[in-house]
CSV table of C-alpha atoms in Angstrom, one decimal:
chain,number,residue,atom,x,y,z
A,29,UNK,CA,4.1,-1.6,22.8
A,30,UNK,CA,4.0,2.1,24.1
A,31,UNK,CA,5.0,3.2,20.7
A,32,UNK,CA,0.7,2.1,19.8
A,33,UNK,CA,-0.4,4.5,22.1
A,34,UNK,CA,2.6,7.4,22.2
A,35,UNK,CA,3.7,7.0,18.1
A,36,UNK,CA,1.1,5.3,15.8
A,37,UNK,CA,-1.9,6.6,17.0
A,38,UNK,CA,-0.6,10.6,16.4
A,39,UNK,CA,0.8,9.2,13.5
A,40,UNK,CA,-2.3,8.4,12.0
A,41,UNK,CA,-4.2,11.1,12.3
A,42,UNK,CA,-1.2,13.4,11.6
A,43,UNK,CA,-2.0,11.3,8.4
A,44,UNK,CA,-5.9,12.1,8.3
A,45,UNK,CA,-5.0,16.0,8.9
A,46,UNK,CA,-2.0,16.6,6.6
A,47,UNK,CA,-1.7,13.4,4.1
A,48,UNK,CA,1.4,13.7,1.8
A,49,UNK,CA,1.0,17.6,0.1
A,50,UNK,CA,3.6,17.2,-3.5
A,51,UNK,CA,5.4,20.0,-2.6
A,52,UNK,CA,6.5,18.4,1.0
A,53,UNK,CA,9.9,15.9,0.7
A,54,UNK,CA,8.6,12.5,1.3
A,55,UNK,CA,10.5,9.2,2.4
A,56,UNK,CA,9.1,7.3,-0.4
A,57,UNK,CA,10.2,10.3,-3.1
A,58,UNK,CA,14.0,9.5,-1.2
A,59,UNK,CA,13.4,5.6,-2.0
A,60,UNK,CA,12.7,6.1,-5.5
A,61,UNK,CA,15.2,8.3,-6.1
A,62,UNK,CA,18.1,6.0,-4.8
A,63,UNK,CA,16.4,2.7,-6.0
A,64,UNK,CA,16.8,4.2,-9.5
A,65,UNK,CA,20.2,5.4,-9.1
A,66,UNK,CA,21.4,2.0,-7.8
A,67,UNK,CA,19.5,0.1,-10.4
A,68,UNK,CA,21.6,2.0,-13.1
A,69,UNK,CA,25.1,1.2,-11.1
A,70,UNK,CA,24.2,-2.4,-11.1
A,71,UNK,CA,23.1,-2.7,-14.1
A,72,UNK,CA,26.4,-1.1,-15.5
A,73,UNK,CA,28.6,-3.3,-13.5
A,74,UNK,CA,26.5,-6.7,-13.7
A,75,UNK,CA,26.2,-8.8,-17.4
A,76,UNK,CA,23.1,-8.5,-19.0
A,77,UNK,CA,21.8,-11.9,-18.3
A,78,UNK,CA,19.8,-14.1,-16.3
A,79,UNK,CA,22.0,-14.9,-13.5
A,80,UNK,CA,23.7,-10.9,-13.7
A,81,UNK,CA,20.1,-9.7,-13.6
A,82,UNK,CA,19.1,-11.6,-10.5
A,83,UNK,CA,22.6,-11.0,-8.4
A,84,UNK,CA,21.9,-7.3,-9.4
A,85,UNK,CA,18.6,-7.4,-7.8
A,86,UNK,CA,19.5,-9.6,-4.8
A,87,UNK,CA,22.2,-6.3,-3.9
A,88,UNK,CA,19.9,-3.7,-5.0
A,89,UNK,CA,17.6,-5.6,-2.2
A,90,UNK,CA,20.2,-5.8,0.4
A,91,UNK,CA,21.5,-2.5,0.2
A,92,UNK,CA,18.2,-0.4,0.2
A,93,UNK,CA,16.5,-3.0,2.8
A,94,UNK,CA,19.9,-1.9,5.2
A,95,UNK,CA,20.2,1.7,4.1
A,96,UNK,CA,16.5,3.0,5.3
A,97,UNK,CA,16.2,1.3,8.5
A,98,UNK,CA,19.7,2.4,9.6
A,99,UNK,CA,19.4,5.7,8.4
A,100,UNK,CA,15.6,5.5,10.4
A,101,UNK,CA,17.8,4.4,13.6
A,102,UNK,CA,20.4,6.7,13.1
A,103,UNK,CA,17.7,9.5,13.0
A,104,UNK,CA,16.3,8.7,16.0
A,105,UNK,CA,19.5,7.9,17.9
A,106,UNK,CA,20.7,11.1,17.1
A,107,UNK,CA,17.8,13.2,18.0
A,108,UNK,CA,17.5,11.6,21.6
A,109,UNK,CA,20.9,12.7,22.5
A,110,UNK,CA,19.6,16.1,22.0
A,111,UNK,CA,15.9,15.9,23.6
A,112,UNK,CA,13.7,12.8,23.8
A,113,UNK,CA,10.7,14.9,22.9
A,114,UNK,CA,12.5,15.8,19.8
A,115,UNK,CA,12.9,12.4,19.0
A,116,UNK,CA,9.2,11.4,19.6
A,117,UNK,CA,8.2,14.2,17.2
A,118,UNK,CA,10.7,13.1,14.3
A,119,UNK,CA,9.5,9.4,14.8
A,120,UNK,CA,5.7,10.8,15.0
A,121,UNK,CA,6.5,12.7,11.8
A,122,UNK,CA,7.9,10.0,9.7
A,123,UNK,CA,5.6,7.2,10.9
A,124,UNK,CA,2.8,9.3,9.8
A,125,UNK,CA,4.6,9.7,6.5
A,126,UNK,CA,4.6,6.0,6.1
A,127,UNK,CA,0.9,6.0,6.5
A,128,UNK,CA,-0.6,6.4,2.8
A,129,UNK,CA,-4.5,6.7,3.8
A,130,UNK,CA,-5.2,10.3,3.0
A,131,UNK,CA,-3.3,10.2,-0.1
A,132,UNK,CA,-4.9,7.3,-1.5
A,133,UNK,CA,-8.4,9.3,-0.2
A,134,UNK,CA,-7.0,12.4,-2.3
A,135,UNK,CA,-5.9,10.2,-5.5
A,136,UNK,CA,-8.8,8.5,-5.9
A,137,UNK,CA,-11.3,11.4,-5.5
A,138,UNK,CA,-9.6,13.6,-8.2
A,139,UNK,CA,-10.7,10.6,-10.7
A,140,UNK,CA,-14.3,10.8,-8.7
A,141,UNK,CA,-14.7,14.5,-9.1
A,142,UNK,CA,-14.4,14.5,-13.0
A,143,UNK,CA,-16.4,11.4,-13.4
A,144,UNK,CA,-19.4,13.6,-11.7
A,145,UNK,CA,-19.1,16.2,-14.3
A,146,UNK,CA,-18.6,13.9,-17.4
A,147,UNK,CA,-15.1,14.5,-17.9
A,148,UNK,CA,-13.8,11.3,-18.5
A,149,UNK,CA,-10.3,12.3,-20.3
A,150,UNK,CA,-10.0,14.0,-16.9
A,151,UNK,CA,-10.5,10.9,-15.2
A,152,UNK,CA,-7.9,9.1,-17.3
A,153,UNK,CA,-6.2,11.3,-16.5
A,154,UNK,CA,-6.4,11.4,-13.0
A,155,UNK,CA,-6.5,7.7,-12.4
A,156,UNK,CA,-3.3,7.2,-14.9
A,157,UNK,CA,-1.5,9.0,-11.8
A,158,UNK,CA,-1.7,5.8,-9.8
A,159,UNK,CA,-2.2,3.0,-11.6
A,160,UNK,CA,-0.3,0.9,-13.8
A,161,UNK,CA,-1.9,-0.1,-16.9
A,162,UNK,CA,-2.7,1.8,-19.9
A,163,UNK,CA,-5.7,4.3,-19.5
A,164,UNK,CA,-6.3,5.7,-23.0
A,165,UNK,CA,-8.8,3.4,-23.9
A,166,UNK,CA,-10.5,2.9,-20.6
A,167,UNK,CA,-14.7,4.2,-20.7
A,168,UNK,CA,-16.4,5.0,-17.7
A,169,UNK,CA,-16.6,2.0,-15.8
A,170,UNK,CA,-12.8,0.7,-16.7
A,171,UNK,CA,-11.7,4.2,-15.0
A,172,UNK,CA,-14.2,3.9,-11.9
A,173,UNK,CA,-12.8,-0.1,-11.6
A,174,UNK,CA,-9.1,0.8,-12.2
A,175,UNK,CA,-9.9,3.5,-9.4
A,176,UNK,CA,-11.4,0.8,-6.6
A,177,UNK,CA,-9.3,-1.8,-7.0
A,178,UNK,CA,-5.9,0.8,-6.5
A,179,UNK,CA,-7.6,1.9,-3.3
A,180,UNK,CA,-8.9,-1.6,-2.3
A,181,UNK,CA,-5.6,-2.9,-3.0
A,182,UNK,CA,-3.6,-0.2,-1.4
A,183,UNK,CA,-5.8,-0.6,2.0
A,184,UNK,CA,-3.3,-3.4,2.6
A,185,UNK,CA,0.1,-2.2,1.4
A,186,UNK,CA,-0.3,1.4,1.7
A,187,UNK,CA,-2.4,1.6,5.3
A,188,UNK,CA,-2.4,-1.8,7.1
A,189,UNK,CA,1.1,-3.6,5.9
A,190,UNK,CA,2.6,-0.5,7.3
A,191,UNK,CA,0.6,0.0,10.4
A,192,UNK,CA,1.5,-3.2,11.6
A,193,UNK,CA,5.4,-3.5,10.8
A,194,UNK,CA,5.6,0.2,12.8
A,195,UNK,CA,3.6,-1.4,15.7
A,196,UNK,CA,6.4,-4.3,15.8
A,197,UNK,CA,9.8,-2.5,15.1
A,198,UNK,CA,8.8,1.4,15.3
A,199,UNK,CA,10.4,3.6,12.5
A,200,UNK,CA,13.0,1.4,11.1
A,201,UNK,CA,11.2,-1.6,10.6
A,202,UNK,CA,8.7,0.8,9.0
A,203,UNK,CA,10.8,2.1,6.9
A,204,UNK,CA,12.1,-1.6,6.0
A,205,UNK,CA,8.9,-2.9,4.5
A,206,UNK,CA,7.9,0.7,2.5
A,207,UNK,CA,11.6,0.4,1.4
A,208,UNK,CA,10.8,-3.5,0.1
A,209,UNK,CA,7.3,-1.9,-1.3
A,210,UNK,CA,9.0,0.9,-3.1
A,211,UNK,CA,10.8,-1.4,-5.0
A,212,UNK,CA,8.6,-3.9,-5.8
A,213,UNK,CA,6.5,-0.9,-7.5
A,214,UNK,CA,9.2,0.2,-9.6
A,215,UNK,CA,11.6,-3.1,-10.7
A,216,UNK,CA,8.7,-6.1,-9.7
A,217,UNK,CA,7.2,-6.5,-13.3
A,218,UNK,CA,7.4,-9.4,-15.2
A,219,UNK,CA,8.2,-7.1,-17.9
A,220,UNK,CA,11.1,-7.9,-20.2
A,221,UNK,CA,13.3,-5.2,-18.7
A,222,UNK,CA,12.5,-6.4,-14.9
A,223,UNK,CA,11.5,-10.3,-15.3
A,224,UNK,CA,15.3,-11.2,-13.7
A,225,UNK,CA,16.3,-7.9,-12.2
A,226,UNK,CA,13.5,-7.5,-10.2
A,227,UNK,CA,12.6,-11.0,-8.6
A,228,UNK,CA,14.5,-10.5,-5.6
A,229,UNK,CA,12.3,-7.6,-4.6
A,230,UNK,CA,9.0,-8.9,-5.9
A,231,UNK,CA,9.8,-11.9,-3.8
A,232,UNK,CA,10.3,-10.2,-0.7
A,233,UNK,CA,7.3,-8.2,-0.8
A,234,UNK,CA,5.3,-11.1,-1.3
A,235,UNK,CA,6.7,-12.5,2.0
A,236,UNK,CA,6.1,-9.3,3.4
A,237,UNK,CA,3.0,-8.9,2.7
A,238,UNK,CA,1.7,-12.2,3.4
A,239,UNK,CA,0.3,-12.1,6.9
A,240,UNK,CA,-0.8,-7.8,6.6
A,241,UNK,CA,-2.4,-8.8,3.0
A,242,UNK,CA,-4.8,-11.3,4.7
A,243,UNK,CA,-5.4,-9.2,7.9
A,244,UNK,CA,-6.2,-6.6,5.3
A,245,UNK,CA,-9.0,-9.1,3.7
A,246,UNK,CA,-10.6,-9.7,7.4
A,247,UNK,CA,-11.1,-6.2,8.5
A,248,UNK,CA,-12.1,-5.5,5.5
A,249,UNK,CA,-14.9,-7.7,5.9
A,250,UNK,CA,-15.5,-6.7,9.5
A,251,UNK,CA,-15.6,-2.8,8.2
A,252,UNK,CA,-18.6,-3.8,5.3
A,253,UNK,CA,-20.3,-5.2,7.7
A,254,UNK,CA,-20.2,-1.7,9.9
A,255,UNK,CA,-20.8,0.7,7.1
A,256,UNK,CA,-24.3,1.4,5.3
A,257,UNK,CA,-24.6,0.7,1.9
A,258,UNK,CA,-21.8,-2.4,2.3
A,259,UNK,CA,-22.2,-6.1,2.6
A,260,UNK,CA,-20.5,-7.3,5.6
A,261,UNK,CA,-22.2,-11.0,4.3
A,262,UNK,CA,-21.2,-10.6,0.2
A,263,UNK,CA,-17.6,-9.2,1.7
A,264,UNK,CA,-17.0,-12.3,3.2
A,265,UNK,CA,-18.3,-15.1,0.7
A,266,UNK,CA,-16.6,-13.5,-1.8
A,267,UNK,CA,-13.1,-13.0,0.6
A,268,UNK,CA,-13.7,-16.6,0.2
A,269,UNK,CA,-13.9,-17.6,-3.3
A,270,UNK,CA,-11.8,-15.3,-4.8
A,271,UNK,CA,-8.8,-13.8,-3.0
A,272,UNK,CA,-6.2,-15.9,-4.9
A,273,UNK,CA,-7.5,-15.2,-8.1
A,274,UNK,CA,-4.5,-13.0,-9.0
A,275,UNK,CA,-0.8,-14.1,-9.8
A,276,UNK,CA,0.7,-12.5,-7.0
A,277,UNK,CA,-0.2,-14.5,-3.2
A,278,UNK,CA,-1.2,-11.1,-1.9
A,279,UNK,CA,-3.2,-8.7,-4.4
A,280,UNK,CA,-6.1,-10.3,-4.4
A,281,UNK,CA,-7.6,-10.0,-0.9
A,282,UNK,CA,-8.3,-6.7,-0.1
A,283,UNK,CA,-10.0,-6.9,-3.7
A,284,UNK,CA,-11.8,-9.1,-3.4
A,285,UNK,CA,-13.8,-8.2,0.1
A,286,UNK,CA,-14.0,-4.8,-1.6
A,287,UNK,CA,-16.2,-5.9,-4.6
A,288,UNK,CA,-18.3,-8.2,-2.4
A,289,UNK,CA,-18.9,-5.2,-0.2
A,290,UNK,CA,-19.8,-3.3,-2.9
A,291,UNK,CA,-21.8,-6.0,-4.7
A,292,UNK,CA,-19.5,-5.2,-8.0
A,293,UNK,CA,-17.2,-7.3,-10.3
A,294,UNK,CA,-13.7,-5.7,-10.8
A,295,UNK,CA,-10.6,-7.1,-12.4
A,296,UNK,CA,-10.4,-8.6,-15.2
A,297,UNK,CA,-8.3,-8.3,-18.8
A,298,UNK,CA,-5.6,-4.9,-18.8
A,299,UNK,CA,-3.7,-3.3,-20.6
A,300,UNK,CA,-0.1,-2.6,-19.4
A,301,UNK,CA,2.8,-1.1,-21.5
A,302,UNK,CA,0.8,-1.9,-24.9
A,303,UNK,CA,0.1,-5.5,-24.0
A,304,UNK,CA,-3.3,-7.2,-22.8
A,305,UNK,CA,-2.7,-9.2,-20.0
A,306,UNK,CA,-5.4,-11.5,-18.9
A,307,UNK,CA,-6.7,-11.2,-15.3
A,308,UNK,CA,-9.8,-13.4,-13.9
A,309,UNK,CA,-12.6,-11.5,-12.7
A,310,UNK,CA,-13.0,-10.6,-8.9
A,311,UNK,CA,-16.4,-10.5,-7.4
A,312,UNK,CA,-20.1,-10.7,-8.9
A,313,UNK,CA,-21.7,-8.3,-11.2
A,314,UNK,CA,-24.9,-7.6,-8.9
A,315,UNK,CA,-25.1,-4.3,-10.6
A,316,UNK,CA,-22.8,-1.8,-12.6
A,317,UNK,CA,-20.0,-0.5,-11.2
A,318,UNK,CA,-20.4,3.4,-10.9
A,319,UNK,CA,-18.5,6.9,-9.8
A,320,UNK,CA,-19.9,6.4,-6.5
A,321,UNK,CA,-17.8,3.3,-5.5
A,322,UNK,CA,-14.9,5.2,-5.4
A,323,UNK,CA,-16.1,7.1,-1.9
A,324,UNK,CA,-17.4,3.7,-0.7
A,325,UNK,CA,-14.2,1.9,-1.4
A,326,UNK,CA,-12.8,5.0,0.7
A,327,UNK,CA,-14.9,5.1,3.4
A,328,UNK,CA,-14.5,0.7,3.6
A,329,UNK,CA,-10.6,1.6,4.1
A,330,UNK,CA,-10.9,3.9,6.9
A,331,UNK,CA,-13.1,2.2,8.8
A,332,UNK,CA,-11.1,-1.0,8.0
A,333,UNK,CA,-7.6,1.2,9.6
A,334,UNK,CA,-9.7,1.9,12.5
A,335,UNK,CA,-10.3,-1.4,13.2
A,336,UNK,CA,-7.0,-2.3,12.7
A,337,UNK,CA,-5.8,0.7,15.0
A,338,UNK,CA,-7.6,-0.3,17.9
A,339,UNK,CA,-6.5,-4.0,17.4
A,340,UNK,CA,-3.3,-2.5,18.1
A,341,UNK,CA,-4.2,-0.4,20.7
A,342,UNK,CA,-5.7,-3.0,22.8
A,343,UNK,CA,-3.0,-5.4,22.3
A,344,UNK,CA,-0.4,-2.8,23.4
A,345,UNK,CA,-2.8,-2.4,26.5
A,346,UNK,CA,-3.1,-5.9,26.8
A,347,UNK,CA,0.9,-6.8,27.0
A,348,UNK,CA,1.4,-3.2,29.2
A,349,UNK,CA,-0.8,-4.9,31.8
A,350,UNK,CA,0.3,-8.1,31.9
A,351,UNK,CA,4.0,-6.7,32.2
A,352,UNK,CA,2.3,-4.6,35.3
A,353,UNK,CA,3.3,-1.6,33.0
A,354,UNK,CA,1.1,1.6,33.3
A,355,UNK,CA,0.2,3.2,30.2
């Protein structure tokens, strides 16, 4: 559990300091761009049916699930031959790419900003850049919502899901569940194109997920109950009542402490790719949802990655003592 202390922890807050600037190559950019490729080979070489769709999807799985940690060991491998400090840099470097918290910070302020100054075809705009549904129609509230339920729900897979997996397995295993989450973003839709092709990968992020996306939920909690201005108490009733109100086991969660933190109702009916899909309602309407949540929201996941940090940390220290380790 060194790699808490010596490789997570920098990694974070080479994270909080740099984030993930456009113009920098990214891991996740490297995903994409092979998950796309492949999904075009297999789709060329498997029938276009039910059964072709999913054995498609079960070797698009397998082959980027093995290709990114390998390549993650292989990295590392090679760079120890030549210096270990050169090694802990490169894993420092990437682990902190993993890590999504600044750029979720950065995302969802560019939809905040605009909403200030009454721009709200700027805030469309802005929000349409990381979210799924359709954001034409969307007024004030429907942007500020669509804004504070991507950061609430990325607090898990973006921040937390990560955090842990790199804790357990280091780079590879890191790169492992981004690899499984990259996929489920691009083929998991029950859309007509993806509703066979991509249920391998939606199922294994939902195993994936299923133990970080609760966690998540808790520290959530925990965090509104730190931070003025949040309800640590409305966090946790409505943790409670209404994290499974979504169709996936995970999405809900971190939602849901969210708008009982916030004392706000998000969720609901979207629209995604022309069609309304209809979503139950997360959370109580104690008042209107406004422009301000979005910093809240932000503020609710740092404090919830702290928390999460230094459940790490003192676990790490925790085993290193009981091994009679030093630090």
């Amino acid at each position: 559990m060194e790699r808490c202390f010596f490789v997570l922890l920098p990694a974070v807050v080479l994270d909080w300091v740099v984030g993930d600037p456009h113009w920098m190559p990214h891991p996740v950019r490297w995903m994409g761009g092979v998950i796309a490729w492949l999904e075009q080979v297999l789709r060329k070489r498997f029938p276009p049916t039910p059964g072709g769709e999913r054995a498609a999807g079960c070797l698009l799985v397998l082959a980027v699930g093995l290709l990114f940690p390998l390549a993650g060991w292989a990295l590392l491998t090679l760079c120890a031959r030549v210096s270990p400090v050169l090694a802990w840099g490169v894993e420092v470097w990437f682990t902190g790419q993993l890590l999504a918290a600044r750029a979720l910070q950065k995302e969802s302020m560019a939809v905040y900003f605009p909403l200030r100054t009454g721009d709200l075809a700027g805030a469309r705009h802005a929000v349409s850049r990381i979210v799924g549904r359709d954001t034409d129609a969307l007024d004030e509230a429907g942007v500020t919502r669509a804004a504070v339920e991507t950061v609430a729900e990325n607090t898990s897979d973006g921040v937390i899901a990560p955090m842990l997996y790199l804790a357990l397995g280091g780079l590879p295993l890191g790169l492992l569940y981004k690899a499984v989450n990259t996929m489920d973003s691009m083929v998991g839709y029950r859309s007509r194109r993806y509703r066979y092709f991509g249920t391998a990968a939606a199922r294994l992020d939902d195993l994936l997920n299923l133990i970080p996306a609760r966690l998540s939920g808790l520290f959530l909690c925990l965090a509104a109950a730190i931070l003025p201005g949040c309800s640590g108490r409305g966090a946790w009733r409505v943790f409670r009542r209404d994290r499974l109100r979504h169709k996936s086991p995970n999405s809900a969660h971190t939602e849901a402490a969210c708008a009982g933190a916030l004392g706000v109702r998000l969720a609901g009916d979207g629209v995604y790719f022309g069609q309304v899909v209809k979503k139950p309602f997360i959370g109580d309407p104690i008042r209107p949802v406004e422009a301000e949540d979005i910093p809240r929201a932000c503020r609710l996941m740092y404090v919830t990655q702290i928390l999460t940090l230094l459940l790490l940390l003192g676990g790490g220290a925790v085993i290193l003592f009981l091994e009679g380790r030093p630090l």
